[in-house]
PDB file of C-alpha atoms in Angstrom:
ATOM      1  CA  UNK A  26       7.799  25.582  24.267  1.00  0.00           C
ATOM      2  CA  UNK A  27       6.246  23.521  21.213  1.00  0.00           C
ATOM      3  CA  UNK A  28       4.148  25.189  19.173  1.00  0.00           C
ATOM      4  CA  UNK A  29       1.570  22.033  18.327  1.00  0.00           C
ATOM      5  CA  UNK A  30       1.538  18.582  19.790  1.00  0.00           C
ATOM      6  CA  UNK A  31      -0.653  15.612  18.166  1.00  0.00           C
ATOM      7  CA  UNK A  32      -2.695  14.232  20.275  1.00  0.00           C
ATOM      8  CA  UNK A  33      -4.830  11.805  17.697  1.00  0.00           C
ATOM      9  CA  UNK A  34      -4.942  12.227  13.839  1.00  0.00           C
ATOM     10  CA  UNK A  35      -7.709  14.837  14.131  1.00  0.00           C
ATOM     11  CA  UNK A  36      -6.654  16.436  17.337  1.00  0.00           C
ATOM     12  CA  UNK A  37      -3.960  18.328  18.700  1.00  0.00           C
ATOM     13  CA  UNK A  38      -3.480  20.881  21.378  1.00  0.00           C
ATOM     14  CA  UNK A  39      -1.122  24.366  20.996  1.00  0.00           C
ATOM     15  CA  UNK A  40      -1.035  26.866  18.500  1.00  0.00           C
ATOM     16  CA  UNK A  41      -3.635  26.703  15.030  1.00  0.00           C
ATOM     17  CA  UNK A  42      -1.415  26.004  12.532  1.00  0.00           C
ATOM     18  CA  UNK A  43      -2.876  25.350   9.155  1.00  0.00           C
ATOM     19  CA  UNK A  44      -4.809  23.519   8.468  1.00  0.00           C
ATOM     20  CA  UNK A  45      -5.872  23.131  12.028  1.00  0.00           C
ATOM     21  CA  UNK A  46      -8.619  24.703  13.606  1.00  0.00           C
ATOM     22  CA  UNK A  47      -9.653  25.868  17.186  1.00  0.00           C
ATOM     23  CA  UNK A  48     -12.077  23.972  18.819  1.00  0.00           C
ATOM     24  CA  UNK A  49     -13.868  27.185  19.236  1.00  0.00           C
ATOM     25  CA  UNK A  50     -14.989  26.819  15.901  1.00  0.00           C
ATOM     26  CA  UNK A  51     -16.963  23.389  15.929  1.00  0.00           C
ATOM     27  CA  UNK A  52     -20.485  22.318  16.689  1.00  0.00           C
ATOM     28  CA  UNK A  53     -19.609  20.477  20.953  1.00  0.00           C
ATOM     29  CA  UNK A  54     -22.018  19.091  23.329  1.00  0.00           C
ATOM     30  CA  UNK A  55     -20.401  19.533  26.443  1.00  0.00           C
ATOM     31  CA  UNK A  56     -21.726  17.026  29.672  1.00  0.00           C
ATOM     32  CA  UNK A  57     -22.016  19.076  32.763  1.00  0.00           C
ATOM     33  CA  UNK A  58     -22.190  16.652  35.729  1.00  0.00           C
ATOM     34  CA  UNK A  59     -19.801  15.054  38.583  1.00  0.00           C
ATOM     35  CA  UNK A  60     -19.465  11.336  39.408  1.00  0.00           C
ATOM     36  CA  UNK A  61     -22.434   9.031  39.091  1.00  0.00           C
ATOM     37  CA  UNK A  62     -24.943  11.204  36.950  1.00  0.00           C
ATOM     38  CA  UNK A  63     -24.840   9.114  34.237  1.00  0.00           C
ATOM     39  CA  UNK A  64     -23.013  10.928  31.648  1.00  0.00           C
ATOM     40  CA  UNK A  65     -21.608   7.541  30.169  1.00  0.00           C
ATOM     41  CA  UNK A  66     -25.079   5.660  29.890  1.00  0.00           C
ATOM     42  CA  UNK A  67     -26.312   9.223  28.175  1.00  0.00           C
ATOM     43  CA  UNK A  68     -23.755   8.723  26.005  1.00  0.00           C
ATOM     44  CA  UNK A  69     -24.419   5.144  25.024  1.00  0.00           C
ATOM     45  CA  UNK A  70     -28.045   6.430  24.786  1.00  0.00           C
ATOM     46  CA  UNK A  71     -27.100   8.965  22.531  1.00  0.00           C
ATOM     47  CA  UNK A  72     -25.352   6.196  20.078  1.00  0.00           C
ATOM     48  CA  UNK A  73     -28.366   4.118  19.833  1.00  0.00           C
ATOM     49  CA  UNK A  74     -30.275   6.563  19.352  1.00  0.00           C
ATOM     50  CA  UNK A  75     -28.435   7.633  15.962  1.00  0.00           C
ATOM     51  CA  UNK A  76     -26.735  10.215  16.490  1.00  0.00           C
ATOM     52  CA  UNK A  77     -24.143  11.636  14.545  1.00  0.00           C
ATOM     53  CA  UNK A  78     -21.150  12.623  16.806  1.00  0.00           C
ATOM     54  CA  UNK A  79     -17.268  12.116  17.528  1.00  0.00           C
ATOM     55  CA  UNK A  80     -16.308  11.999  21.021  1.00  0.00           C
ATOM     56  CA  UNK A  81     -13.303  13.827  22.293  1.00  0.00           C
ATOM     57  CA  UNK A  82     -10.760  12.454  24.852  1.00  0.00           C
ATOM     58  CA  UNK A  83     -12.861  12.152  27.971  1.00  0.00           C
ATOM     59  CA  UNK A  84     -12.176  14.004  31.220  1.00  0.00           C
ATOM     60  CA  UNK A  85      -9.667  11.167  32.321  1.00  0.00           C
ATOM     61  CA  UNK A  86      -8.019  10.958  28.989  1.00  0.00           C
ATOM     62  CA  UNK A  87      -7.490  14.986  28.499  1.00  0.00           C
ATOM     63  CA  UNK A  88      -6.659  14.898  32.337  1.00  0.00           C
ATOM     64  CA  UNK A  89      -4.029  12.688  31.888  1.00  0.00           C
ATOM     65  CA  UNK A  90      -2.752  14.331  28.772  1.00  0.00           C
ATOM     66  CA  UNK A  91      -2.507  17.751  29.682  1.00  0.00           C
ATOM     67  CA  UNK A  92      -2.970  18.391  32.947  1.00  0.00           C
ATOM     68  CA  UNK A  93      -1.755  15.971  35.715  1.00  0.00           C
ATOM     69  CA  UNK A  94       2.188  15.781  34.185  1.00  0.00           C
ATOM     70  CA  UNK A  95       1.899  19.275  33.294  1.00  0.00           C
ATOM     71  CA  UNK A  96       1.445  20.111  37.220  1.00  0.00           C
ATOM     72  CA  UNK A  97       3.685  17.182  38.005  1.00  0.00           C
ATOM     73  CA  UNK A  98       6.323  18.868  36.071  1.00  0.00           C
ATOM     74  CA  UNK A  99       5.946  22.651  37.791  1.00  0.00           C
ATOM     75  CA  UNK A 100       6.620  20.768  41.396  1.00  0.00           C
ATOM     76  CA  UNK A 101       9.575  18.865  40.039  1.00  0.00           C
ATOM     77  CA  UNK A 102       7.683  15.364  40.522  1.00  0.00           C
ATOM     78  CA  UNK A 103       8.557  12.520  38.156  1.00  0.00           C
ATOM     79  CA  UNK A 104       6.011  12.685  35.513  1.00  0.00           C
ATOM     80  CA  UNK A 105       3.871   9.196  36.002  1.00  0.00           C
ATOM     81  CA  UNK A 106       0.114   7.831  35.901  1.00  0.00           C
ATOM     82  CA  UNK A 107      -2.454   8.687  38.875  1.00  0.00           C
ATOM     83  CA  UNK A 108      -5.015   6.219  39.561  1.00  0.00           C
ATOM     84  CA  UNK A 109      -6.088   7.339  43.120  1.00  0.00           C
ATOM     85  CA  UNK A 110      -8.938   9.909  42.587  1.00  0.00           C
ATOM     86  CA  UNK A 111      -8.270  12.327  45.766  1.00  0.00           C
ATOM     87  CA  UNK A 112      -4.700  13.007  44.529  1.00  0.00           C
ATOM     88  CA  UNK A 113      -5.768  13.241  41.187  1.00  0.00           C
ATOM     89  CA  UNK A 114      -8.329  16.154  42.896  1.00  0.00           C
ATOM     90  CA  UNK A 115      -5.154  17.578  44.316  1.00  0.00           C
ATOM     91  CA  UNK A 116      -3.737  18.059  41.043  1.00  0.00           C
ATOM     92  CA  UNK A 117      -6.365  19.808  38.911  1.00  0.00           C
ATOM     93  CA  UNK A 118      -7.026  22.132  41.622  1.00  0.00           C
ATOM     94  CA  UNK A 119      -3.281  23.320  41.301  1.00  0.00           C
ATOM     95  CA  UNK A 120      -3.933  23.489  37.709  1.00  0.00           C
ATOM     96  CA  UNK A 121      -7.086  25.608  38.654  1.00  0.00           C
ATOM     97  CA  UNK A 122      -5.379  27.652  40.799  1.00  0.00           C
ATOM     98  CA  UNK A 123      -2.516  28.432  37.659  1.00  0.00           C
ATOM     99  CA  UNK A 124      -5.495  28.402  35.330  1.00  0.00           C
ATOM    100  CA  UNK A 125      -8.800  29.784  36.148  1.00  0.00           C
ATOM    101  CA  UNK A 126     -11.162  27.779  34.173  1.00  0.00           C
ATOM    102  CA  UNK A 127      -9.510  24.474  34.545  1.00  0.00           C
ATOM    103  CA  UNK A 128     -10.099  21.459  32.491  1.00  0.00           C
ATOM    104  CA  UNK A 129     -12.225  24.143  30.468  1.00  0.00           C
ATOM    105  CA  UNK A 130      -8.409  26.184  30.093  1.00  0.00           C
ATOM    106  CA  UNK A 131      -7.693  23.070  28.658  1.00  0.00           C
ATOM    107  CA  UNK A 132     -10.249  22.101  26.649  1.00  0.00           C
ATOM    108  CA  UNK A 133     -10.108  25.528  25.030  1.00  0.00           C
ATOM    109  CA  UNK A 134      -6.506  24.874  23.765  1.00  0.00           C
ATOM    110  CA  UNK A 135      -7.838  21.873  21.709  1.00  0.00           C
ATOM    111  CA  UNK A 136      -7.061  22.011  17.781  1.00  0.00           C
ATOM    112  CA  UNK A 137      -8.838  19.965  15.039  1.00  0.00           C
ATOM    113  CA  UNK A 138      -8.118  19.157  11.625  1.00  0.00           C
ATOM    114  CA  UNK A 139     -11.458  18.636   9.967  1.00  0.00           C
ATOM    115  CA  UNK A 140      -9.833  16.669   6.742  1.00  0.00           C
ATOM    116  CA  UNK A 141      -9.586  13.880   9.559  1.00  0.00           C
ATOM    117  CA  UNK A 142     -12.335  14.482  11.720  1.00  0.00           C
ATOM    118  CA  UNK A 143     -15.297  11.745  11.042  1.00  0.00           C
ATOM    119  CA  UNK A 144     -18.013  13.979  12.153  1.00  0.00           C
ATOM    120  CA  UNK A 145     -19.074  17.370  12.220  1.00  0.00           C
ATOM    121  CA  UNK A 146     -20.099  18.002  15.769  1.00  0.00           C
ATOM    122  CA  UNK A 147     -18.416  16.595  18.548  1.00  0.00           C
ATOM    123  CA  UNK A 148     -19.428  15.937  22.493  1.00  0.00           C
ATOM    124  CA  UNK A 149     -17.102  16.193  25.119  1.00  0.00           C
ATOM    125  CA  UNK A 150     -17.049  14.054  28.540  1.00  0.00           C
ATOM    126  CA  UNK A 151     -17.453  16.408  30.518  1.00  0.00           C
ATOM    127  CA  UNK A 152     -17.126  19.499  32.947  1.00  0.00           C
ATOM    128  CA  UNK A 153     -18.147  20.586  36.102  1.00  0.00           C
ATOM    129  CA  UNK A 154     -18.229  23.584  38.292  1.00  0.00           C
ATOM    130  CA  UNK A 155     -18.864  26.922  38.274  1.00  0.00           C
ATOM    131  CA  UNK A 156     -15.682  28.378  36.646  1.00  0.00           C
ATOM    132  CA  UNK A 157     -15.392  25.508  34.229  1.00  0.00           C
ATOM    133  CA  UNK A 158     -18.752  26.224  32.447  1.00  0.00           C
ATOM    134  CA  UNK A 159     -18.751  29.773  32.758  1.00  0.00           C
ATOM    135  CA  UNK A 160     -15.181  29.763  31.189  1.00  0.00           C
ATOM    136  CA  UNK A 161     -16.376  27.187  28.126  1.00  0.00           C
ATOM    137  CA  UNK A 162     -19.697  29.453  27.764  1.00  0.00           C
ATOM    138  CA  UNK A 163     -17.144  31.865  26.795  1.00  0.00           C
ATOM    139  CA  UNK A 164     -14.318  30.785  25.417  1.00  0.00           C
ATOM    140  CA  UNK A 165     -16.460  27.581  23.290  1.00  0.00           C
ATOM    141  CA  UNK A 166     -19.388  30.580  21.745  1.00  0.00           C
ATOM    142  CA  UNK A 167     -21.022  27.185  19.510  1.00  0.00           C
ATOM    143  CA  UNK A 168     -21.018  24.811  22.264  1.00  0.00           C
ATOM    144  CA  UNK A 169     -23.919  23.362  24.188  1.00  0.00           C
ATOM    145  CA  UNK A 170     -24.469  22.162  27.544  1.00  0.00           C
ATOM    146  CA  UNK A 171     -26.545  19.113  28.853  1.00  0.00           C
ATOM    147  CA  UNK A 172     -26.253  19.490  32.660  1.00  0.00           C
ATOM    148  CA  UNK A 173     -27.098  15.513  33.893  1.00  0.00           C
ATOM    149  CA  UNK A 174     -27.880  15.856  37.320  1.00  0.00           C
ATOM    150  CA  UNK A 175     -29.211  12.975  40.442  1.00  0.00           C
ATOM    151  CA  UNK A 176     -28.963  13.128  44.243  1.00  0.00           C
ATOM    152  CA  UNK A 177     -26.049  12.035  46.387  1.00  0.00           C
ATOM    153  CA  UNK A 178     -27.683   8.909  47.615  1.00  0.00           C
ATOM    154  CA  UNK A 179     -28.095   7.987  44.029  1.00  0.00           C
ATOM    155  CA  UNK A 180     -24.426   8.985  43.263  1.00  0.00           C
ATOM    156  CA  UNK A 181     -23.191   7.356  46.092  1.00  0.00           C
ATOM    157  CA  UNK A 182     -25.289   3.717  45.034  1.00  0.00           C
ATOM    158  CA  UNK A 183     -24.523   3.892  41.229  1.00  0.00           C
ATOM    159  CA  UNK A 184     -20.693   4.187  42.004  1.00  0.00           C
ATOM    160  CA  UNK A 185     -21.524   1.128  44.664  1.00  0.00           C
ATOM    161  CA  UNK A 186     -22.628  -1.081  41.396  1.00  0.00           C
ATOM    162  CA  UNK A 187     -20.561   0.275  38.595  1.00  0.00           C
ATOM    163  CA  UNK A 188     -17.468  -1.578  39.896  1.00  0.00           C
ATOM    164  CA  UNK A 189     -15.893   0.441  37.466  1.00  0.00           C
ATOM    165  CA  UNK A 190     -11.788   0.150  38.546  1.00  0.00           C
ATOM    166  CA  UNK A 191     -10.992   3.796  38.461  1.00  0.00           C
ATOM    167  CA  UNK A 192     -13.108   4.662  41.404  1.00  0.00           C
ATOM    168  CA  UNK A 193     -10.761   3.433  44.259  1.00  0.00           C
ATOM    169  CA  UNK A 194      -9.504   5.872  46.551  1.00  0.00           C
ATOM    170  CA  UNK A 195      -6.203   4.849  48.548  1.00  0.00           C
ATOM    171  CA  UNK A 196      -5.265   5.790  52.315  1.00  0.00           C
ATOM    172  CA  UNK A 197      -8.410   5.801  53.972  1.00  0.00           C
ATOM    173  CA  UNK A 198      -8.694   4.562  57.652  1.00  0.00           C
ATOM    174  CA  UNK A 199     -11.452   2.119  58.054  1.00  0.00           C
ATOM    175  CA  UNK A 200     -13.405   2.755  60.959  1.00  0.00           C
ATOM    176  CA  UNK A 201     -16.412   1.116  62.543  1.00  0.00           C
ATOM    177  CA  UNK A 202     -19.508   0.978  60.244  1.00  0.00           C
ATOM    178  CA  UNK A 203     -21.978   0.486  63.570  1.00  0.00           C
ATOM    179  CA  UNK A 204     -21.580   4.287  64.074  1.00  0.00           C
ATOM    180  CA  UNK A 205     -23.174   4.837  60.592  1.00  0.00           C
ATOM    181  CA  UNK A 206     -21.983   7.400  58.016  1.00  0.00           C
ATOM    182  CA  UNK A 207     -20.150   9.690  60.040  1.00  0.00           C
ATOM    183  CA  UNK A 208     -17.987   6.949  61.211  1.00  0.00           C
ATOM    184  CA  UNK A 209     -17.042   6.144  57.843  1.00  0.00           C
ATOM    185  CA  UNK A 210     -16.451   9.476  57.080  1.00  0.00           C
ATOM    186  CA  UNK A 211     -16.607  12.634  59.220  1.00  0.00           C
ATOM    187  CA  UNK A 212     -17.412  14.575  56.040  1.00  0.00           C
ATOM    188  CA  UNK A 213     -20.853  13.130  55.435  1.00  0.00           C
ATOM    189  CA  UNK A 214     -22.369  14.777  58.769  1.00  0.00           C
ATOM    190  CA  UNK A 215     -25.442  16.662  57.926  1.00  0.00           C
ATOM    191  CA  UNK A 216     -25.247  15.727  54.282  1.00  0.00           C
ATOM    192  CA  UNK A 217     -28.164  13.275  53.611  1.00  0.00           C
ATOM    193  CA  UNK A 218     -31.266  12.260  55.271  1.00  0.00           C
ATOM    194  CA  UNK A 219     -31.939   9.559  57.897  1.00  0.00           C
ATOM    195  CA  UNK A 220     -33.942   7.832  55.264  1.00  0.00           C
ATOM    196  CA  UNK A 221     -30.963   7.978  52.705  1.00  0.00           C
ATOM    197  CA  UNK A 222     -28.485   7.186  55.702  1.00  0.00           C
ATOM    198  CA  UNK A 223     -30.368   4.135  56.471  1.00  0.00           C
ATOM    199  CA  UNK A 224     -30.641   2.918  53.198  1.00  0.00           C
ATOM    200  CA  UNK A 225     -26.786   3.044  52.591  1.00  0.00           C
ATOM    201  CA  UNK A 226     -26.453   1.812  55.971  1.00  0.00           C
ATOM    202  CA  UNK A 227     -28.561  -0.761  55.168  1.00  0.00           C
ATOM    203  CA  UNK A 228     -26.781  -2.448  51.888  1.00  0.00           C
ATOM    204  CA  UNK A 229     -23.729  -2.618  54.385  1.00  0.00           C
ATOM    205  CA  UNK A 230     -26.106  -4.887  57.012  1.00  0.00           C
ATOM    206  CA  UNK A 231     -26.827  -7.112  54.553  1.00  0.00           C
ATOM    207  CA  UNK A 232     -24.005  -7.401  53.159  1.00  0.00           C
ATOM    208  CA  UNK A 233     -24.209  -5.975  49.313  1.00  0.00           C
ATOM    209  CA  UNK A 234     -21.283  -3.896  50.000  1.00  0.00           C
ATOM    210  CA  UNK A 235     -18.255  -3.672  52.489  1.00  0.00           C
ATOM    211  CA  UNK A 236     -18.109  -0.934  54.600  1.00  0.00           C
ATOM    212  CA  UNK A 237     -14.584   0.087  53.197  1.00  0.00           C
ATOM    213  CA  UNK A 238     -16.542   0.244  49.833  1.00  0.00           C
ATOM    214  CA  UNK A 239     -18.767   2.687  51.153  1.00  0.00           C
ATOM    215  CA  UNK A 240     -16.276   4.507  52.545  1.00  0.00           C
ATOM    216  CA  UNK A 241     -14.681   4.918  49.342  1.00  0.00           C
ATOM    217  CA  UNK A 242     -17.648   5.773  47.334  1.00  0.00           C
ATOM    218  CA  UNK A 243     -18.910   8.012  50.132  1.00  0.00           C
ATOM    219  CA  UNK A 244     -15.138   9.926  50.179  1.00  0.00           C
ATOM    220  CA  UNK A 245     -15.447  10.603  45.503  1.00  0.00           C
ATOM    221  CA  UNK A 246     -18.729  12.139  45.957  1.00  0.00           C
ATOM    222  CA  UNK A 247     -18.183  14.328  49.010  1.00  0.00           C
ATOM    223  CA  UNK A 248     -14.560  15.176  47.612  1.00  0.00           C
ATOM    224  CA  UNK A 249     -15.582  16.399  44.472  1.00  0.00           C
ATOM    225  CA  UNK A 250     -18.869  18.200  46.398  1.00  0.00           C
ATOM    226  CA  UNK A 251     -16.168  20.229  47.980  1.00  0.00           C
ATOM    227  CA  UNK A 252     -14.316  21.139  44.784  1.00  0.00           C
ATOM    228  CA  UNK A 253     -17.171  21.552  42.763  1.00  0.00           C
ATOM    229  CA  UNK A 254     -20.407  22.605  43.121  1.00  0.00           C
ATOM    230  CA  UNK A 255     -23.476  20.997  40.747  1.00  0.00           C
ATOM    231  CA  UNK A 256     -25.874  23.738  41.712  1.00  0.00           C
ATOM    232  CA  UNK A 257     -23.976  26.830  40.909  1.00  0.00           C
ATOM    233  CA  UNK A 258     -22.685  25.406  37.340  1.00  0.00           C
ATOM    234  CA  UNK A 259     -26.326  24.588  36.364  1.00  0.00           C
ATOM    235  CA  UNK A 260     -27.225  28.725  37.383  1.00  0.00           C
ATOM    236  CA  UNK A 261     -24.089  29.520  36.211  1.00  0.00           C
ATOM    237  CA  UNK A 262     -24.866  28.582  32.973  1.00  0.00           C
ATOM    238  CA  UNK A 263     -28.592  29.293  32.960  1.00  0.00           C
ATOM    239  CA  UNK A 264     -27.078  33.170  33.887  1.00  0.00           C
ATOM    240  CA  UNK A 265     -24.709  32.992  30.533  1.00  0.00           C
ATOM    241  CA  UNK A 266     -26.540  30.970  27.989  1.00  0.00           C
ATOM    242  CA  UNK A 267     -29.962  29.684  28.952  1.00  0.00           C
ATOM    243  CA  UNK A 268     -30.852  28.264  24.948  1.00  0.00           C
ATOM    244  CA  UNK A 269     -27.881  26.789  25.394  1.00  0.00           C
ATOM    245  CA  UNK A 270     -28.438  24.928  28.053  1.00  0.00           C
ATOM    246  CA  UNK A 271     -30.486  21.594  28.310  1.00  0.00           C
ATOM    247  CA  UNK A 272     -31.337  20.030  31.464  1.00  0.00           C
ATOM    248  CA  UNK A 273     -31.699  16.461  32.201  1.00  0.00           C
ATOM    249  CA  UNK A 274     -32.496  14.924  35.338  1.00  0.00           C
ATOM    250  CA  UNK A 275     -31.538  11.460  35.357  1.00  0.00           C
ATOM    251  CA  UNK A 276     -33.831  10.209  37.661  1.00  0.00           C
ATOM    252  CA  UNK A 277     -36.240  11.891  36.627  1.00  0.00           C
ATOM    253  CA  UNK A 278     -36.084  10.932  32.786  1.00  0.00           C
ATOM    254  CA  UNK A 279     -34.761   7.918  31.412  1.00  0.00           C
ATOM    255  CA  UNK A 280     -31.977   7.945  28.608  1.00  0.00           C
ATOM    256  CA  UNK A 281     -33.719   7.695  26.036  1.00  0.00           C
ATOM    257  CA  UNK A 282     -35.992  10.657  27.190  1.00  0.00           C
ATOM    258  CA  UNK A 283     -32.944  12.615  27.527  1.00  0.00           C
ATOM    259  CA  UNK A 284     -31.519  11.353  24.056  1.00  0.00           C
ATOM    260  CA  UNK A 285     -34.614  12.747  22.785  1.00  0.00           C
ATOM    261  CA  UNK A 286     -33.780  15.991  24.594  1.00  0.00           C
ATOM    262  CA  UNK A 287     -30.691  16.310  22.619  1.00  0.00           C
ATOM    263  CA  UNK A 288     -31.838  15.580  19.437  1.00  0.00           C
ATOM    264  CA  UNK A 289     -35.024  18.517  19.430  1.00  0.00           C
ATOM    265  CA  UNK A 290     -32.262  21.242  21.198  1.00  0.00           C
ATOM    266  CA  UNK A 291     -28.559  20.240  19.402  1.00  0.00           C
ATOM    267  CA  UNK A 292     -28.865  18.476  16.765  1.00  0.00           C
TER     268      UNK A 292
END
């Protein structure tokens, strides 16, 4: 098994062999939040507002890198890209299941070379869950955690106007919108209001989005609300680490509020 592999010129993963260090050992904002809370505008918020940070690989990236063709490997699978979200699911819960932790296992295995690396502290895009924040408030003792949090509805209509490519999901059956929710998806029963039902209903009847876009959006969120659950890491952590731990709600408070957040508690 190799000992180190480069990942950029300030970042590896594998064993710390001088002069690199574990990640352990560096000042990390970690993002705590699933689809649609706005981690990426945070982070754009926390550029202009000045801060002084290097970002790590994001979720996707380090997902990619070490976990998908890791797991692709184990079941004998040609080692290739994955664009569709729900298999990509599929995979880092095996890896969960072989690691408890998950992309926080991973994360944790991160090396940096500080010669290279242009900034002191570092922020990391992002975890989720209860076992991946309880395993960084561990393993990571110097990093912080700003959980981003917003209601499904708001998920659901900030994926809807993102049109950001990776968010397709492939393989689902279209069905008739005139049922509403449910008969997009079965999973959605009981899950939001009338109000919020008839507002996503609604941008269907007039035509802002398709229903099979809804469909879509509707299948990330509820996907990852079965794999992960938003409530339980934000406790979680609150249990392990509370002065560690800032919370911004991103409805609530706008980016640069939450910018401002960072800057009195991290930096």
């Amino acid at each position: 098994m190799f000992k180190q592999r480069t990942i950029t010129s300030w970042l590896a993963v594998g064993e710390a062999l001088a002069p690199w260090r574990p990640l352990a050992e560096w000042p990390l904002l970690i993002l705590v939040g699933v689809t649609g809370v706005g981690k990426s505008t945070t982070v754009e918020a926390l550029q202009t507002a000045g801060l002084s940070f290097t970002l790590l690989p994001n979720r996707r990236e380090l997902t990619d890198e070490l976990i998908i063709g890791q797991m692709q490997t184990a079941a004998g699978e040609a080692v290739q890209l994955v664009t569709d979200r729900i298999k990509r699911f599929d995979y880092t819960a095996q890896y969960r299941q072989k690691y408890p932790g998950g992309m926080a296992h991973a994360l944790s295995q991160l090396l940096v070379l500080p010669s290279e690396l242009p900034t002191a502290q570092l922020i990391f895009d992002g975890l989720r869950g209860v076992e991946e924040v309880t395993y960084a408030a561990e393993l990571l003792p110097r990093a912080y955690f700003l959980v981003l949090e917003a209601p499904l509805v708001v998920r659901v209509k900030r994926l809807l106007g993102r049109g950001d490519a990776f968010d397709k999901v492939s393989s689902i059956a279209q069905k008739r919108a005139e049922v509403g929710l449910v008969g997009l998806i079965p999973e959605a029963a009981g899950v939001f209001t009338a109000e919020e039902e008839a507002e996503l209903m609604g941008l269907v009847a007039d035509g802002v989005v398709s229903a099979e876009d809804l469909q879509g959006k509707l299948k990330i969120v509820l996907t990852e609300r079965a794999n992960y659950d938003p409530d339980g890491a934000r406790e979680a952590l609150l249990q392990v680490g509370r002065e560690r731990v800032i919370l911004g709600d991103t409805v609530a408070l706008s980016p640069e509020e939450i910018a401002a957040l960072v800057r009195d508690r991290w930096v």
